[in-house]
């Protein structure tokens, strides 16, 4: 096996762990959209994250309610150039509920790791809710909301 192939296999194994108990079936398919948001966040790629949202998608970050791909892209571009430069996103699924064959509600726990961090600081620990929908046989994010976990 080449070094590149071995690296791809190792990366696949690492990402497979992020599915938790939802690695198969429709729940696992619905969860691919949040996982792609996470991978694009880890790359600090505002354009790719914005494209993971539906045309009318929304993202609530702190007190900022972003209501379109353009608003999401602009906010993330500024954030990745500033306080979240080099930041990564981490979360694990707590519950995935299929609302319909083409929509799901996903609850996860995690947070934002700033550059160089290996654990989420308590003030950035959050409960995350994604609403995902199937669009043209692909899963997209309709809504993302994160709320701080305190205590």
PDB file of N, CA and C in Angstrom, residues 55-107:
ATOM      1  N   UNK A  55     -30.349  26.853   0.465  1.00  0.00           N
ATOM      2  CA  UNK A  55     -30.465  28.250   0.039  1.00  0.00           C
ATOM      3  C   UNK A  55     -31.040  29.131   1.152  1.00  0.00           C
ATOM      4  N   UNK A  56     -31.983  28.596   1.920  1.00  0.00           N
ATOM      5  CA  UNK A  56     -32.617  29.367   2.996  1.00  0.00           C
ATOM      6  C   UNK A  56     -32.101  28.937   4.375  1.00  0.00           C
ATOM      7  N   UNK A  57     -30.904  28.375   4.411  1.00  0.00           N
ATOM      8  CA  UNK A  57     -30.339  27.896   5.665  1.00  0.00           C
ATOM      9  C   UNK A  57     -30.003  29.016   6.630  1.00  0.00           C
ATOM     10  N   UNK A  58     -29.942  28.639   7.912  1.00  0.00           N
ATOM     11  CA  UNK A  58     -29.601  29.626   8.940  1.00  0.00           C
ATOM     12  C   UNK A  58     -28.606  29.026   9.929  1.00  0.00           C
ATOM     13  N   UNK A  59     -27.842  29.924  10.545  1.00  0.00           N
ATOM     14  CA  UNK A  59     -26.818  29.520  11.497  1.00  0.00           C
ATOM     15  C   UNK A  59     -26.836  30.511  12.654  1.00  0.00           C
ATOM     16  N   UNK A  60     -27.041  30.010  13.869  1.00  0.00           N
ATOM     17  CA  UNK A  60     -27.020  30.856  15.052  1.00  0.00           C
ATOM     18  C   UNK A  60     -25.700  30.630  15.765  1.00  0.00           C
ATOM     19  N   UNK A  61     -24.877  31.669  15.803  1.00  0.00           N
ATOM     20  CA  UNK A  61     -23.582  31.619  16.474  1.00  0.00           C
ATOM     21  C   UNK A  61     -23.580  32.702  17.543  1.00  0.00           C
ATOM     22  N   UNK A  62     -23.658  32.295  18.802  1.00  0.00           N
ATOM     23  CA  UNK A  62     -23.757  33.277  19.878  1.00  0.00           C
ATOM     24  C   UNK A  62     -25.020  34.091  19.698  1.00  0.00           C
ATOM     25  N   UNK A  63     -24.869  35.396  19.584  1.00  0.00           N
ATOM     26  CA  UNK A  63     -26.020  36.277  19.376  1.00  0.00           C
ATOM     27  C   UNK A  63     -26.242  36.618  17.908  1.00  0.00           C
ATOM     28  N   UNK A  64     -25.445  36.035  17.019  1.00  0.00           N
ATOM     29  CA  UNK A  64     -25.543  36.340  15.595  1.00  0.00           C
ATOM     30  C   UNK A  64     -26.403  35.305  14.875  1.00  0.00           C
ATOM     31  N   UNK A  65     -27.554  35.759  14.361  1.00  0.00           N
ATOM     32  CA  UNK A  65     -28.440  34.898  13.578  1.00  0.00           C
ATOM     33  C   UNK A  65     -28.164  35.155  12.105  1.00  0.00           C
ATOM     34  N   UNK A  66     -27.510  34.208  11.470  1.00  0.00           N
ATOM     35  CA  UNK A  66     -27.133  34.331  10.059  1.00  0.00           C
ATOM     36  C   UNK A  66     -28.210  33.633   9.239  1.00  0.00           C
ATOM     37  N   UNK A  67     -28.771  34.336   8.258  1.00  0.00           N
ATOM     38  CA  UNK A  67     -29.964  33.827   7.597  1.00  0.00           C
ATOM     39  C   UNK A  67     -29.820  33.549   6.114  1.00  0.00           C
ATOM     40  N   UNK A  68     -28.609  33.389   5.644  1.00  0.00           N
ATOM     41  CA  UNK A  68     -28.412  33.017   4.245  1.00  0.00           C
ATOM     42  C   UNK A  68     -26.990  32.494   4.087  1.00  0.00           C
ATOM     43  N   UNK A  69     -26.749  31.835   2.972  1.00  0.00           N
ATOM     44  CA  UNK A  69     -25.383  31.379   2.693  1.00  0.00           C
ATOM     45  C   UNK A  69     -24.408  32.561   2.680  1.00  0.00           C
ATOM     46  N   UNK A  70     -24.839  33.679   2.094  1.00  0.00           N
ATOM     47  CA  UNK A  70     -23.954  34.850   2.014  1.00  0.00           C
ATOM     48  C   UNK A  70     -23.608  35.379   3.401  1.00  0.00           C
ATOM     49  N   UNK A  71     -24.604  35.453   4.297  1.00  0.00           N
ATOM     50  CA  UNK A  71     -24.336  35.917   5.660  1.00  0.00           C
ATOM     51  C   UNK A  71     -23.433  34.930   6.402  1.00  0.00           C
ATOM     52  N   UNK A  72     -23.679  33.638   6.221  1.00  0.00           N
ATOM     53  CA  UNK A  72     -22.850  32.604   6.860  1.00  0.00           C
ATOM     54  C   UNK A  72     -21.413  32.729   6.366  1.00  0.00           C
ATOM     55  N   UNK A  73     -21.261  32.825   5.058  1.00  0.00           N
ATOM     56  CA  UNK A  73     -19.926  32.938   4.456  1.00  0.00           C
ATOM     57  C   UNK A  73     -19.186  34.166   4.981  1.00  0.00           C
ATOM     58  N   UNK A  74     -19.851  35.315   4.997  1.00  0.00           N
ATOM     59  CA  UNK A  74     -19.210  36.562   5.435  1.00  0.00           C
ATOM     60  C   UNK A  74     -18.812  36.480   6.910  1.00  0.00           C
ATOM     61  N   UNK A  75     -19.702  35.988   7.759  1.00  0.00           N
ATOM     62  CA  UNK A  75     -19.398  35.882   9.189  1.00  0.00           C
ATOM     63  C   UNK A  75     -18.217  34.950   9.418  1.00  0.00           C
ATOM     64  N   UNK A  76     -18.234  33.798   8.756  1.00  0.00           N
ATOM     65  CA  UNK A  76     -17.145  32.836   8.944  1.00  0.00           C
ATOM     66  C   UNK A  76     -15.825  33.353   8.376  1.00  0.00           C
ATOM     67  N   UNK A  77     -15.878  34.038   7.249  1.00  0.00           N
ATOM     68  CA  UNK A  77     -14.653  34.603   6.680  1.00  0.00           C
ATOM     69  C   UNK A  77     -14.005  35.551   7.674  1.00  0.00           C
ATOM     70  N   UNK A  78     -14.798  36.442   8.264  1.00  0.00           N
ATOM     71  CA  UNK A  78     -14.274  37.375   9.268  1.00  0.00           C
ATOM     72  C   UNK A  78     -13.771  36.632  10.501  1.00  0.00           C
ATOM     73  N   UNK A  79     -14.524  35.646  10.943  1.00  0.00           N
ATOM     74  CA  UNK A  79     -14.172  34.911  12.155  1.00  0.00           C
ATOM     75  C   UNK A  79     -12.902  34.089  11.966  1.00  0.00           C
ATOM     76  N   UNK A  80     -12.758  33.443  10.799  1.00  0.00           N
ATOM     77  CA  UNK A  80     -11.553  32.647  10.542  1.00  0.00           C
ATOM     78  C   UNK A  80     -10.321  33.528  10.340  1.00  0.00           C
ATOM     79  N   UNK A  81     -10.521  34.783   9.972  1.00  0.00           N
ATOM     80  CA  UNK A  81      -9.394  35.715   9.846  1.00  0.00           C
ATOM     81  C   UNK A  81      -9.034  36.325  11.200  1.00  0.00           C
ATOM     82  N   UNK A  82      -9.946  36.189  12.174  1.00  0.00           N
ATOM     83  CA  UNK A  82      -9.742  36.796  13.484  1.00  0.00           C
ATOM     84  C   UNK A  82      -9.682  35.773  14.604  1.00  0.00           C
ATOM     85  N   UNK A  83     -10.678  35.797  15.493  1.00  0.00           N
ATOM     86  CA  UNK A  83     -10.595  35.013  16.727  1.00  0.00           C
ATOM     87  C   UNK A  83     -10.577  33.486  16.527  1.00  0.00           C
ATOM     88  N   UNK A  84     -11.118  32.988  15.429  1.00  0.00           N
ATOM     89  CA  UNK A  84     -11.142  31.539  15.203  1.00  0.00           C
ATOM     90  C   UNK A  84     -10.145  31.085  14.143  1.00  0.00           C
ATOM     91  N   UNK A  85      -9.131  31.895  13.890  1.00  0.00           N
ATOM     92  CA  UNK A  85      -8.100  31.483  12.933  1.00  0.00           C
ATOM     93  C   UNK A  85      -7.441  30.201  13.445  1.00  0.00           C
ATOM     94  N   UNK A  86      -7.488  29.162  12.627  1.00  0.00           N
ATOM     95  CA  UNK A  86      -6.907  27.877  13.013  1.00  0.00           C
ATOM     96  C   UNK A  86      -7.775  27.061  13.951  1.00  0.00           C
ATOM     97  N   UNK A  87      -9.004  27.531  14.218  1.00  0.00           N
ATOM     98  CA  UNK A  87      -9.899  26.811  15.132  1.00  0.00           C
ATOM     99  C   UNK A  87     -10.454  25.553  14.467  1.00  0.00           C
ATOM    100  N   UNK A  88     -10.774  24.595  15.305  1.00  0.00           N
ATOM    101  CA  UNK A  88     -11.407  23.362  14.847  1.00  0.00           C
ATOM    102  C   UNK A  88     -12.713  23.168  15.603  1.00  0.00           C
ATOM    103  N   UNK A  89     -13.620  22.408  15.011  1.00  0.00           N
ATOM    104  CA  UNK A  89     -14.904  22.109  15.618  1.00  0.00           C
ATOM    105  C   UNK A  89     -14.900  20.642  16.030  1.00  0.00           C
ATOM    106  N   UNK A  90     -15.453  20.371  17.192  1.00  0.00           N
ATOM    107  CA  UNK A  90     -15.568  18.984  17.614  1.00  0.00           C
ATOM    108  C   UNK A  90     -16.961  18.756  18.178  1.00  0.00           C
ATOM    109  N   UNK A  91     -17.541  17.619  17.874  1.00  0.00           N
ATOM    110  CA  UNK A  91     -18.823  17.237  18.470  1.00  0.00           C
ATOM    111  C   UNK A  91     -19.060  15.754  18.259  1.00  0.00           C
ATOM    112  N   UNK A  92     -19.893  15.213  19.117  1.00  0.00           N
ATOM    113  CA  UNK A  92     -20.309  13.815  19.028  1.00  0.00           C
ATOM    114  C   UNK A  92     -21.832  13.787  19.056  1.00  0.00           C
ATOM    115  N   UNK A  93     -22.455  12.920  18.275  1.00  0.00           N
ATOM    116  CA  UNK A  93     -23.919  12.872  18.271  1.00  0.00           C
ATOM    117  C   UNK A  93     -24.465  12.333  19.585  1.00  0.00           C
ATOM    118  N   UNK A  94     -25.518  12.967  20.070  1.00  0.00           N
ATOM    119  CA  UNK A  94     -26.234  12.501  21.252  1.00  0.00           C
ATOM    120  C   UNK A  94     -27.507  11.792  20.812  1.00  0.00           C
ATOM    121  N   UNK A  95     -28.165  12.398  19.818  1.00  0.00           N
ATOM    122  CA  UNK A  95     -29.414  11.820  19.303  1.00  0.00           C
ATOM    123  C   UNK A  95     -29.611  12.262  17.858  1.00  0.00           C
ATOM    124  N   UNK A  96     -30.047  11.332  17.046  1.00  0.00           N
ATOM    125  CA  UNK A  96     -30.432  11.648  15.673  1.00  0.00           C
ATOM    126  C   UNK A  96     -31.837  11.099  15.470  1.00  0.00           C
ATOM    127  N   UNK A  97     -32.775  11.988  15.165  1.00  0.00           N
ATOM    128  CA  UNK A  97     -34.169  11.591  14.961  1.00  0.00           C
ATOM    129  C   UNK A  97     -34.575  11.932  13.539  1.00  0.00           C
ATOM    130  N   UNK A  98     -35.025  10.929  12.825  1.00  0.00           N
ATOM    131  CA  UNK A  98     -35.555  11.168  11.489  1.00  0.00           C
ATOM    132  C   UNK A  98     -36.948  11.768  11.636  1.00  0.00           C
ATOM    133  N   UNK A  99     -37.143  12.979  11.130  1.00  0.00           N
ATOM    134  CA  UNK A  99     -38.440  13.644  11.195  1.00  0.00           C
ATOM    135  C   UNK A  99     -39.324  13.203  10.034  1.00  0.00           C
ATOM    136  N   UNK A 100     -38.682  12.826   8.968  1.00  0.00           N
ATOM    137  CA  UNK A 100     -39.313  12.398   7.719  1.00  0.00           C
ATOM    138  C   UNK A 100     -38.196  11.702   6.961  1.00  0.00           C
ATOM    139  N   UNK A 101     -38.475  11.024   5.895  1.00  0.00           N
ATOM    140  CA  UNK A 101     -37.381  10.343   5.193  1.00  0.00           C
ATOM    141  C   UNK A 101     -36.356  11.321   4.616  1.00  0.00           C
ATOM    142  N   UNK A 102     -36.755  12.602   4.486  1.00  0.00           N
ATOM    143  CA  UNK A 102     -35.865  13.613   3.923  1.00  0.00           C
ATOM    144  C   UNK A 102     -35.457  14.705   4.906  1.00  0.00           C
ATOM    145  N   UNK A 103     -35.670  14.476   6.211  1.00  0.00           N
ATOM    146  CA  UNK A 103     -35.255  15.484   7.200  1.00  0.00           C
ATOM    147  C   UNK A 103     -34.928  14.814   8.533  1.00  0.00           C
ATOM    148  N   UNK A 104     -33.989  15.434   9.244  1.00  0.00           N
ATOM    149  CA  UNK A 104     -33.563  14.871  10.527  1.00  0.00           C
ATOM    150  C   UNK A 104     -33.221  15.990  11.502  1.00  0.00           C
ATOM    151  N   UNK A 105     -33.405  15.683  12.779  1.00  0.00           N
ATOM    152  CA  UNK A 105     -32.999  16.552  13.872  1.00  0.00           C
ATOM    153  C   UNK A 105     -31.827  15.872  14.558  1.00  0.00           C
ATOM    154  N   UNK A 106     -30.722  16.589  14.668  1.00  0.00           N
ATOM    155  CA  UNK A 106     -29.500  16.019  15.233  1.00  0.00           C
ATOM    156  C   UNK A 106     -29.073  16.869  16.419  1.00  0.00           C
ATOM    157  N   UNK A 107     -28.905  16.220  17.562  1.00  0.00           N
ATOM    158  CA  UNK A 107     -28.405  16.880  18.757  1.00  0.00           C
ATOM    159  C   UNK A 107     -27.006  16.335  19.012  1.00  0.00           C
TER     160      UNK A 107
END
